[in-house]
PDB file of C-alpha atoms and ligand atoms in Angstrom:
ATOM      1  CA  MET C 246      12.366 -14.626   7.331  1.00 83.00           C
ATOM      2  CA  ARG C 247      12.812 -10.851   7.159  1.00 95.00           C
ATOM      3  CA  ARG C 248       9.946  -8.544   8.070  1.00 95.00           C
ATOM      4  CA  THR C 249       8.143  -6.390   5.505  1.00 97.00           C
ATOM      5  CA  VAL C 250       8.478  -2.638   6.006  1.00 97.00           C
ATOM      6  CA  ILE C 251       6.142  -0.005   4.567  1.00 98.00           C
ATOM      7  CA  ALA C 252       7.730   3.395   5.187  1.00 98.00           C
ATOM      8  CA  GLY C 253       6.285   6.761   4.178  1.00 98.00           C
ATOM      9  CA  ASN C 254       8.588   9.696   3.522  1.00 98.00           C
ATOM     10  CA  TRP C 255       6.532  12.889   3.610  1.00 98.00           C
ATOM     11  CA  LYS C 256       9.434  15.141   2.610  1.00 98.00           C
ATOM     12  CA  MET C 257       8.465  18.843   3.002  1.00 98.00           C
ATOM     13  CA  ASN C 258       4.710  18.372   2.885  1.00 98.00           C
ATOM     14  CA  LYS C 259       1.671  18.924   5.157  1.00 98.00           C
ATOM     15  CA  ILE C 260       0.962  21.500   7.841  1.00 98.00           C
ATOM     16  CA  PHE C 261       0.379  20.655  11.508  1.00 98.00           C
ATOM     17  CA  SER C 262      -3.396  20.074  11.320  1.00 98.00           C
ATOM     18  CA  GLU C 263      -3.009  17.834   8.262  1.00 98.00           C
ATOM     19  CA  ALA C 264      -0.300  15.825  10.011  1.00 98.00           C
ATOM     20  CA  GLU C 265      -2.491  15.469  13.099  1.00 98.00           C
ATOM     21  CA  ASP C 266      -5.500  14.285  11.048  1.00 98.00           C
ATOM     22  CA  PHE C 267      -3.297  11.814   9.213  1.00 98.00           C
ATOM     23  CA  PHE C 268      -1.957  10.293  12.448  1.00 98.00           C
ATOM     24  CA  ILE C 269      -5.451  10.088  13.995  1.00 97.00           C
ATOM     25  CA  ASN C 270      -6.708   8.186  10.957  1.00 97.00           C
ATOM     26  CA  LEU C 271      -3.578   6.070  10.507  1.00 97.00           C
ATOM     27  CA  THR C 272      -3.480   4.842  14.111  1.00 96.00           C
ATOM     28  CA  GLU C 273      -7.221   4.022  13.884  1.00 96.00           C
ATOM     29  CA  GLU C 274      -6.598   2.173  10.646  1.00 95.00           C
ATOM     30  CA  LEU C 275      -3.712   0.148  12.119  1.00 95.00           C
ATOM     31  CA  LYS C 276      -5.875  -0.715  15.110  1.00 94.00           C
ATOM     32  CA  SER C 277      -8.852  -1.821  13.025  1.00 93.00           C
ATOM     33  CA  LYS C 278      -6.588  -3.890  10.771  1.00 90.00           C
ATOM     34  CA  GLN C 279      -4.950  -5.376  13.895  1.00 89.00           C
ATOM     35  CA  VAL C 280      -1.563  -4.639  12.425  1.00 84.00           C
ATOM     36  CA  ASP C 281       0.099  -5.372  15.765  1.00 81.00           C
ATOM     37  CA  GLU C 282      -0.988  -8.959  15.244  1.00 79.00           C
ATOM     38  CA  VAL C 283       0.407  -9.206  11.744  1.00 78.00           C
ATOM     39  CA  ASP C 284       3.729 -10.843  12.268  1.00 75.00           C
ATOM     40  CA  ASP C 285       6.674  -9.223  10.636  1.00 92.00           C
ATOM     41  CA  LEU C 286       4.995  -6.167   9.176  1.00 95.00           C
ATOM     42  CA  GLU C 287       6.207  -2.753  10.234  1.00 96.00           C
ATOM     43  CA  VAL C 288       4.680   0.585   9.222  1.00 97.00           C
ATOM     44  CA  ILE C 289       6.913   3.658   9.505  1.00 98.00           C
ATOM     45  CA  VAL C 290       6.092   7.311   8.832  1.00 98.00           C
ATOM     46  CA  CYS C 291       8.849   9.903   8.424  1.00 98.00           C
ATOM     47  CA  PRO C 292       7.219  13.348   8.811  1.00 98.00           C
ATOM     48  CA  PRO C 293       9.041  16.704   8.775  1.00 98.00           C
ATOM     49  CA  SER C 294      11.051  17.139  12.001  1.00 98.00           C
ATOM     50  CA  LEU C 295       8.625  19.783  13.286  1.00 98.00           C
ATOM     51  CA  PHE C 296       5.942  17.086  13.582  1.00 98.00           C
ATOM     52  CA  LEU C 297       8.092  14.309  15.052  1.00 98.00           C
ATOM     53  CA  GLU C 298       6.965  14.813  18.616  1.00 98.00           C
ATOM     54  CA  LEU C 299       3.322  14.826  17.566  1.00 98.00           C
ATOM     55  CA  ALA C 300       4.017  11.614  15.643  1.00 98.00           C
ATOM     56  CA  THR C 301       5.734   9.844  18.547  1.00 98.00           C
ATOM     57  CA  ASP C 302       2.828  10.796  20.836  1.00 97.00           C
ATOM     58  CA  PHE C 303       0.564   8.835  18.471  1.00 96.00           C
ATOM     59  CA  SER C 304       2.996   5.937  18.071  1.00 96.00           C
ATOM     60  CA  VAL C 305       3.278   5.176  21.803  1.00 93.00           C
ATOM     61  CA  GLU C 306      -0.006   3.267  21.830  1.00 90.00           C
ATOM     62  CA  SER C 307       0.199   2.007  18.255  1.00 92.00           C
ATOM     63  CA  PRO C 308       2.287  -0.468  16.233  1.00 93.00           C
ATOM     64  CA  LEU C 309       3.365   2.554  14.165  1.00 96.00           C
ATOM     65  CA  SER C 310       7.089   3.459  14.039  1.00 97.00           C
ATOM     66  CA  ILE C 311       8.368   6.977  13.438  1.00 98.00           C
ATOM     67  CA  GLY C 312      11.398   8.203  11.518  1.00 98.00           C
ATOM     68  CA  GLY C 313      13.158  11.521  10.954  1.00 98.00           C
ATOM     69  CA  GLN C 314      14.153  12.624   7.457  1.00 98.00           C
ATOM     70  CA  ASP C 315      17.645  13.880   8.260  1.00 98.00           C
ATOM     71  CA  VAL C 316      20.044  14.434  11.164  1.00 98.00           C
ATOM     72  CA  SER C 317      23.131  16.493  11.891  1.00 98.00           C
ATOM     73  CA  ALA C 318      26.483  14.719  11.703  1.00 98.00           C
ATOM     74  CA  GLU C 319      27.494  16.648  14.849  1.00 98.00           C
ATOM     75  CA  SER C 320      26.597  15.506  18.347  1.00 97.00           C
ATOM     76  CA  GLU C 321      25.564  18.905  19.746  1.00 97.00           C
ATOM     77  CA  GLY C 322      26.593  22.540  19.903  1.00 98.00           C
ATOM     78  CA  ALA C 323      26.516  25.705  17.825  1.00 98.00           C
ATOM     79  CA  PHE C 324      24.931  24.371  14.634  1.00 98.00           C
ATOM     80  CA  THR C 325      21.954  26.640  13.964  1.00 98.00           C
ATOM     81  CA  GLY C 326      18.971  24.907  12.428  1.00 97.00           C
ATOM     82  CA  GLU C 327      20.278  21.396  12.966  1.00 98.00           C
ATOM     83  CA  ILE C 328      18.733  18.469  14.829  1.00 98.00           C
ATOM     84  CA  SER C 329      20.877  15.898  16.634  1.00 98.00           C
ATOM     85  CA  ALA C 330      20.558  12.131  16.891  1.00 98.00           C
ATOM     86  CA  LYS C 331      20.405  12.521  20.647  1.00 98.00           C
ATOM     87  CA  MET C 332      17.322  14.778  20.270  1.00 98.00           C
ATOM     88  CA  LEU C 333      15.646  12.205  18.015  1.00 98.00           C
ATOM     89  CA  ASN C 334      16.350   9.496  20.580  1.00 98.00           C
ATOM     90  CA  SER C 335      15.029  11.679  23.409  1.00 98.00           C
ATOM     91  CA  ILE C 336      11.516  11.692  21.886  1.00 98.00           C
ATOM     92  CA  GLN C 337      11.558   7.980  20.947  1.00 97.00           C
ATOM     93  CA  VAL C 338      12.091   8.401  17.233  1.00 98.00           C
ATOM     94  CA  ASP C 339      12.892   4.893  15.969  1.00 97.00           C
ATOM     95  CA  TYR C 340      14.405   5.580  12.533  1.00 98.00           C
ATOM     96  CA  CYS C 341      16.043   8.318  10.485  1.00 98.00           C
ATOM     97  CA  ILE C 342      16.534   8.591   6.729  1.00 98.00           C
ATOM     98  CA  VAL C 343      20.136   9.340   5.748  1.00 98.00           C
ATOM     99  CA  GLY C 344      21.660  10.044   2.344  1.00 97.00           C
ATOM    100  CA  HIS C 345      18.414  10.608   0.492  1.00 98.00           C
ATOM    101  CA  SER C 346      19.183  11.601  -3.098  1.00 96.00           C
ATOM    102  CA  GLU C 347      17.461  14.968  -2.528  1.00 97.00           C
ATOM    103  CA  ARG C 348      19.928  15.673   0.319  1.00 97.00           C
ATOM    104  CA  ARG C 349      22.825  14.521  -1.861  1.00 96.00           C
ATOM    105  CA  LYS C 350      21.646  16.698  -4.774  1.00 95.00           C
ATOM    106  CA  TYR C 351      20.257  19.892  -3.179  1.00 96.00           C
ATOM    107  CA  HIS C 352      22.453  20.014  -0.089  1.00 96.00           C
ATOM    108  CA  GLY C 353      25.636  18.593  -1.574  1.00 96.00           C
ATOM    109  CA  GLU C 354      25.829  15.735   0.936  1.00 98.00           C
ATOM    110  CA  SER C 355      28.908  13.599   0.352  1.00 98.00           C
ATOM    111  CA  ASP C 356      29.420   9.913   1.139  1.00 98.00           C
ATOM    112  CA  GLU C 357      31.787  11.016   3.906  1.00 98.00           C
ATOM    113  CA  LEU C 358      29.126  13.208   5.560  1.00 98.00           C
ATOM    114  CA  ILE C 359      26.550  10.419   5.190  1.00 98.00           C
ATOM    115  CA  ASN C 360      28.975   8.030   6.903  1.00 98.00           C
ATOM    116  CA  ARG C 361      29.257  10.431   9.865  1.00 98.00           C
ATOM    117  CA  LYS C 362      25.469  10.761  10.088  1.00 98.00           C
ATOM    118  CA  LEU C 363      25.050   6.973  10.066  1.00 98.00           C
ATOM    119  CA  LYS C 364      27.574   6.681  12.910  1.00 98.00           C
ATOM    120  CA  VAL C 365      25.996   9.364  15.073  1.00 98.00           C
ATOM    121  CA  LEU C 366      22.554   7.731  14.682  1.00 98.00           C
ATOM    122  CA  LEU C 367      23.876   4.277  15.589  1.00 98.00           C
ATOM    123  CA  GLU C 368      25.655   5.719  18.635  1.00 97.00           C
ATOM    124  CA  ASN C 369      22.317   7.179  19.751  1.00 98.00           C
ATOM    125  CA  GLU C 370      20.261   4.069  19.074  1.00 97.00           C
ATOM    126  CA  VAL C 371      18.239   5.491  16.200  1.00 98.00           C
ATOM    127  CA  THR C 372      18.078   3.044  13.278  1.00 98.00           C
ATOM    128  CA  PRO C 373      19.278   4.652  10.039  1.00 98.00           C
ATOM    129  CA  ILE C 374      17.448   4.150   6.752  1.00 98.00           C
ATOM    130  CA  PHE C 375      20.481   4.481   4.511  1.00 98.00           C
ATOM    131  CA  CYS C 376      19.498   5.566   0.970  1.00 98.00           C
ATOM    132  CA  LEU C 377      21.548   4.975  -2.138  1.00 98.00           C
ATOM    133  CA  GLY C 378      20.926   4.870  -5.868  1.00 97.00           C
ATOM    134  CA  GLU C 379      22.194   5.810  -9.297  1.00 97.00           C
ATOM    135  CA  THR C 380      21.176   8.678 -11.577  1.00 95.00           C
ATOM    136  CA  LEU C 381      19.744   8.098 -15.066  1.00 93.00           C
ATOM    137  CA  GLN C 382      23.041   9.190 -16.595  1.00 93.00           C
ATOM    138  CA  GLN C 383      24.959   6.673 -14.482  1.00 95.00           C
ATOM    139  CA  ARG C 384      22.509   3.890 -15.374  1.00 94.00           C
ATOM    140  CA  GLU C 385      22.749   4.682 -19.078  1.00 92.00           C
ATOM    141  CA  ALA C 386      26.557   4.679 -18.857  1.00 95.00           C
ATOM    142  CA  GLY C 387      26.422   1.174 -17.327  1.00 96.00           C
ATOM    143  CA  GLU C 388      27.791   2.421 -14.012  1.00 97.00           C
ATOM    144  CA  THR C 389      24.928   1.360 -11.720  1.00 97.00           C
ATOM    145  CA  THR C 390      26.744  -1.447  -9.892  1.00 97.00           C
ATOM    146  CA  ASP C 391      29.913   0.625  -9.421  1.00 98.00           C
ATOM    147  CA  VAL C 392      27.909   3.561  -8.024  1.00 98.00           C
ATOM    148  CA  ILE C 393      25.959   1.357  -5.594  1.00 98.00           C
ATOM    149  CA  ILE C 394      29.076  -0.453  -4.357  1.00 98.00           C
ATOM    150  CA  SER C 395      30.951   2.802  -3.917  1.00 98.00           C
ATOM    151  CA  GLN C 396      28.043   4.358  -1.934  1.00 98.00           C
ATOM    152  CA  LEU C 397      27.891   1.231   0.251  1.00 98.00           C
ATOM    153  CA  LYS C 398      31.644   1.131   0.814  1.00 98.00           C
ATOM    154  CA  LEU C 399      32.037   4.820   1.680  1.00 98.00           C
ATOM    155  CA  GLY C 400      28.759   5.129   3.570  1.00 98.00           C
ATOM    156  CA  LEU C 401      29.437   2.106   5.765  1.00 98.00           C
ATOM    157  CA  GLN C 402      33.153   2.773   6.325  1.00 98.00           C
ATOM    158  CA  ASP C 403      34.190   1.684   9.864  1.00 97.00           C
ATOM    159  CA  ILE C 404      30.633   0.651  10.723  1.00 98.00           C
ATOM    160  CA  SER C 405      30.427  -2.876  12.125  1.00 96.00           C
ATOM    161  CA  LEU C 406      26.683  -3.331  11.557  1.00 94.00           C
ATOM    162  CA  ALA C 407      26.399  -4.803  15.028  1.00 89.00           C
ATOM    163  CA  GLU C 408      23.343  -2.565  15.434  1.00 89.00           C
ATOM    164  CA  ASP C 409      20.307  -2.378  13.200  1.00 93.00           C
ATOM    165  CA  LEU C 410      20.382  -0.555   9.902  1.00 97.00           C
ATOM    166  CA  VAL C 411      17.952  -0.488   6.976  1.00 98.00           C
ATOM    167  CA  ILE C 412      19.082   0.108   3.390  1.00 98.00           C
ATOM    168  CA  ALA C 413      16.855   1.781   0.792  1.00 98.00           C
ATOM    169  CA  TYR C 414      17.716   1.375  -2.871  1.00 98.00           C
ATOM    170  CA  GLU C 415      16.247   4.405  -4.622  1.00 97.00           C
ATOM    171  CA  PRO C 416      17.186   4.865  -8.282  1.00 96.00           C
ATOM    172  CA  VAL C 417      17.260   8.664  -8.618  1.00 94.00           C
ATOM    173  CA  TRP C 418      15.514   8.549 -12.017  1.00 93.00           C
ATOM    174  CA  ALA C 419      12.500   6.827 -10.396  1.00 92.00           C
ATOM    175  CA  ILE C 420      11.993   9.243  -7.487  1.00 90.00           C
ATOM    176  CA  GLY C 421       8.912  11.425  -7.900  1.00 85.00           C
ATOM    177  CA  THR C 422       8.945  10.854 -11.648  1.00 86.00           C
ATOM    178  CA  GLY C 423       6.176   8.263 -11.864  1.00 82.00           C
ATOM    179  CA  LYS C 424       8.774   6.051 -13.520  1.00 82.00           C
ATOM    180  CA  THR C 425       9.270   2.916 -11.407  1.00 83.00           C
ATOM    181  CA  ALA C 426      12.154   0.516 -11.807  1.00 88.00           C
ATOM    182  CA  THR C 427      10.768  -2.785 -13.038  1.00 94.00           C
ATOM    183  CA  PRO C 428      10.616  -5.430 -10.313  1.00 96.00           C
ATOM    184  CA  GLN C 429      13.428  -7.223 -12.162  1.00 97.00           C
ATOM    185  CA  GLN C 430      15.627  -4.092 -12.319  1.00 96.00           C
ATOM    186  CA  ALA C 431      15.092  -3.464  -8.609  1.00 97.00           C
ATOM    187  CA  GLN C 432      15.616  -7.119  -7.643  1.00 98.00           C
ATOM    188  CA  GLU C 433      18.894  -7.210  -9.539  1.00 98.00           C
ATOM    189  CA  ILE C 434      20.340  -4.329  -7.497  1.00 98.00           C
ATOM    190  CA  HIS C 435      18.895  -5.588  -4.191  1.00 98.00           C
ATOM    191  CA  GLN C 436      20.585  -8.909  -4.869  1.00 98.00           C
ATOM    192  CA  GLU C 437      23.884  -7.144  -5.577  1.00 98.00           C
ATOM    193  CA  ILE C 438      23.611  -5.182  -2.324  1.00 98.00           C
ATOM    194  CA  ARG C 439      22.978  -8.394  -0.396  1.00 98.00           C
ATOM    195  CA  ALA C 440      25.893 -10.110  -2.124  1.00 98.00           C
ATOM    196  CA  TRP C 441      28.158  -7.199  -1.202  1.00 98.00           C
ATOM    197  CA  LEU C 442      27.049  -7.425   2.438  1.00 98.00           C
ATOM    198  CA  ARG C 443      27.724 -11.173   2.419  1.00 98.00           C
ATOM    199  CA  GLU C 444      31.226 -10.613   1.078  1.00 98.00           C
ATOM    200  CA  ASN C 445      32.134  -7.649   3.258  1.00 97.00           C
ATOM    201  CA  TYR C 446      30.273  -8.514   6.473  1.00 97.00           C
ATOM    202  CA  SER C 447      28.725 -11.953   6.897  1.00 97.00           C
ATOM    203  CA  ALA C 448      26.063 -14.255   5.509  1.00 97.00           C
ATOM    204  CA  GLU C 449      24.024 -13.600   8.628  1.00 96.00           C
ATOM    205  CA  ILE C 450      24.078  -9.809   8.207  1.00 97.00           C
ATOM    206  CA  ALA C 451      23.314 -10.131   4.481  1.00 97.00           C
ATOM    207  CA  GLU C 452      20.340 -12.416   5.127  1.00 97.00           C
ATOM    208  CA  SER C 453      18.853 -10.325   7.905  1.00 96.00           C
ATOM    209  CA  MET C 454      19.332  -6.853   6.349  1.00 97.00           C
ATOM    210  CA  ILE C 455      16.072  -5.103   5.427  1.00 98.00           C
ATOM    211  CA  ILE C 456      16.490  -3.628   1.931  1.00 98.00           C
ATOM    212  CA  LEU C 457      13.661  -1.336   0.809  1.00 98.00           C
ATOM    213  CA  TYR C 458      12.889  -0.149  -2.700  1.00 97.00           C
ATOM    214  CA  GLY C 459      12.027   3.507  -3.266  1.00 97.00           C
ATOM    215  CA  GLY C 460      10.993   5.388  -6.402  1.00 95.00           C
ATOM    216  CA  SER C 461       7.356   5.897  -7.451  1.00 94.00           C
ATOM    217  CA  MET C 462       6.160   2.891  -5.465  1.00 96.00           C
ATOM    218  CA  LYS C 463       2.344   2.879  -5.405  1.00 96.00           C
ATOM    219  CA  PRO C 464      -0.580   0.485  -4.926  1.00 97.00           C
ATOM    220  CA  GLU C 465      -0.416  -0.555  -8.588  1.00 97.00           C
ATOM    221  CA  ASN C 466       3.179  -1.806  -8.504  1.00 96.00           C
ATOM    222  CA  GLU C 467       3.660  -2.668  -4.835  1.00 98.00           C
ATOM    223  CA  LEU C 468       2.781  -6.366  -4.840  1.00 98.00           C
ATOM    224  CA  GLU C 469       5.048  -7.266  -7.729  1.00 98.00           C
ATOM    225  CA  LEU C 470       7.931  -5.454  -6.026  1.00 97.00           C
ATOM    226  CA  LEU C 471       7.235  -7.151  -2.665  1.00 98.00           C
ATOM    227  CA  GLN C 472       7.216 -10.530  -4.378  1.00 98.00           C
ATOM    228  CA  GLN C 473      10.874 -10.173  -5.343  1.00 98.00           C
ATOM    229  CA  PRO C 474      13.044 -12.299  -3.046  1.00 98.00           C
ATOM    230  CA  ASP C 475      15.415  -9.492  -2.028  1.00 98.00           C
ATOM    231  CA  ILE C 476      12.905  -6.625  -1.743  1.00 98.00           C
ATOM    232  CA  ASP C 477      11.650  -6.271   1.833  1.00 98.00           C
ATOM    233  CA  GLY C 478       9.328  -3.285   1.467  1.00 98.00           C
ATOM    234  CA  GLY C 479       9.212   0.278   0.274  1.00 98.00           C
ATOM    235  CA  LEU C 480      10.247   3.823   1.060  1.00 98.00           C
ATOM    236  CA  ILE C 481       7.276   5.667  -0.348  1.00 98.00           C
ATOM    237  CA  GLY C 482       7.198   9.389  -1.090  1.00 97.00           C
ATOM    238  CA  GLY C 483       4.267  10.743  -3.125  1.00 97.00           C
ATOM    239  CA  ALA C 484       1.856   7.873  -2.431  1.00 98.00           C
ATOM    240  CA  SER C 485       2.426   8.115   1.342  1.00 98.00           C
ATOM    241  CA  LEU C 486       0.916  11.632   1.444  1.00 98.00           C
ATOM    242  CA  ASP C 487      -2.458  10.390   0.336  1.00 97.00           C
ATOM    243  CA  GLU C 488      -4.261   8.530   3.144  1.00 97.00           C
ATOM    244  CA  GLU C 489      -6.277   6.385   0.789  1.00 97.00           C
ATOM    245  CA  LYS C 490      -3.251   5.261  -1.188  1.00 98.00           C
ATOM    246  CA  PHE C 491      -1.039   4.706   1.855  1.00 98.00           C
ATOM    247  CA  PHE C 492      -3.714   2.680   3.662  1.00 97.00           C
ATOM    248  CA  GLU C 493      -4.227   0.630   0.511  1.00 98.00           C
ATOM    249  CA  MET C 494      -0.483  -0.044   0.431  1.00 98.00           C
ATOM    250  CA  ILE C 495      -0.628  -1.231   4.044  1.00 97.00           C
ATOM    251  CA  ASP C 496      -3.529  -3.553   3.108  1.00 96.00           C
ATOM    252  CA  ILE C 497      -1.536  -4.986   0.223  1.00 97.00           C
ATOM    253  CA  ALA C 498       1.389  -5.645   2.587  1.00 96.00           C
ATOM    254  CA  ILE C 499      -0.939  -7.310   5.134  1.00 95.00           C
ATOM    255  CA  ASP C 500      -2.326  -9.613   2.424  1.00 94.00           C
ATOM    256  CA  PHE C 501       1.191 -10.302   1.184  1.00 95.00           C
ATOM    257  CA  ARG C 502       2.313 -11.373   4.667  1.00 92.00           C
ATOM    258  CA  GLY C 503      -0.914 -13.264   5.344  1.00 83.00           C
TER     259      GLY C 503
HETATM  260  P1  LIG A 773       8.513   8.812  -4.519  1.00 76.48           P
HETATM  261  O1  LIG A 773       9.680   9.131  -3.460  1.00 76.48           O
HETATM  262  O2  LIG A 773       7.767   7.591  -3.986  1.00 76.48           O
HETATM  263  O3  LIG A 773       7.663  10.030  -4.561  1.00 76.48           O
HETATM  264  O4  LIG A 773       9.175   8.508  -5.812  1.00 76.48           O
HETATM  265  C1  LIG A 773      10.416   8.123  -2.832  1.00 76.48           C
HETATM  266  C2  LIG A 773      11.498   8.729  -1.969  1.00 76.48           C
HETATM  267  O5  LIG A 773      12.079   9.735  -2.385  1.00 76.48           O
HETATM  268  O6  LIG A 773      11.793   8.242  -0.864  1.00 76.48           O
END
C-alpha cells in the first residue's frame, strides 16, 4: 500500500522568527503524536528557500521531511538569484516542488523547462514533487484530460522513473480560491494519471506512484479526499500556514492511517 503524504507549501509567506516558531511547534507536535511510529505517513514542509537550512536543522531529529519550492534547471554557474539541485542536496533537502501553476503562470515556465528541472533534481537525489493541472477555461472547454496527459508526457520526457518522484494534481481553478475539486472530480484525474503511468511505464510504477491532490485542501475536506483510492495525500497551501489547521490535518491523516 502507498504511504499517505501531507505536504505544506508555504509559498512566499512567513519571516524567519515565524518559521522558527512553526518548526519548534511542529517537531514537538510530531513527537507527541509519535508520528515516526505511524507507518506510511509522511509530513513534508516546503518553506521559502531562505529558511531551508533552518528547516533541515529541525528535521534531522524528527520524522519531518523538507522540500524546496523551486530549483534552477542549470547545474551551477553564473545564474544570479538561482538555487541549484546540488545545493538543496548539500543541506539534506528531501523534496522540491517543480512546475507549480504559479511558476508556470507568473514566471512563464514551460513544460520543457520543467522537464529539465525534474532531471536535474533526480540527478542530485532530491525527489521532485511534479505539479500539473488544468485552468478553469481548459476544464470548461472539456480539455482537462488532454492538458494533463500533455503535461505528463512533456514533463517526464526521457525520464525513466527509476528514482522516486511524486506527482501533485492541482487544478489551477482550485488553488487559493477556496474552491476545492470534489473528491470525485479529483479521483477521476488521479485515476487517469495512474492509467497513463501504467501504459507508458509499468503497472509497478503506476501502483507505487504517490499522487497528491492540491487546491484549497483543508481540515473540512481532507478525509473525503484521502478516502479516494487514487489520492495519496495533499499539497496544502493556505491551510499549511496556520499551525492549528495544519496540525489538525496531520491528526486527520494519522486517524485515516490508523
Ligand atoms: P492552496 O494551495 O491550498 O492554498 O489552494 C495549494 C498549492 O498551491 O500548492
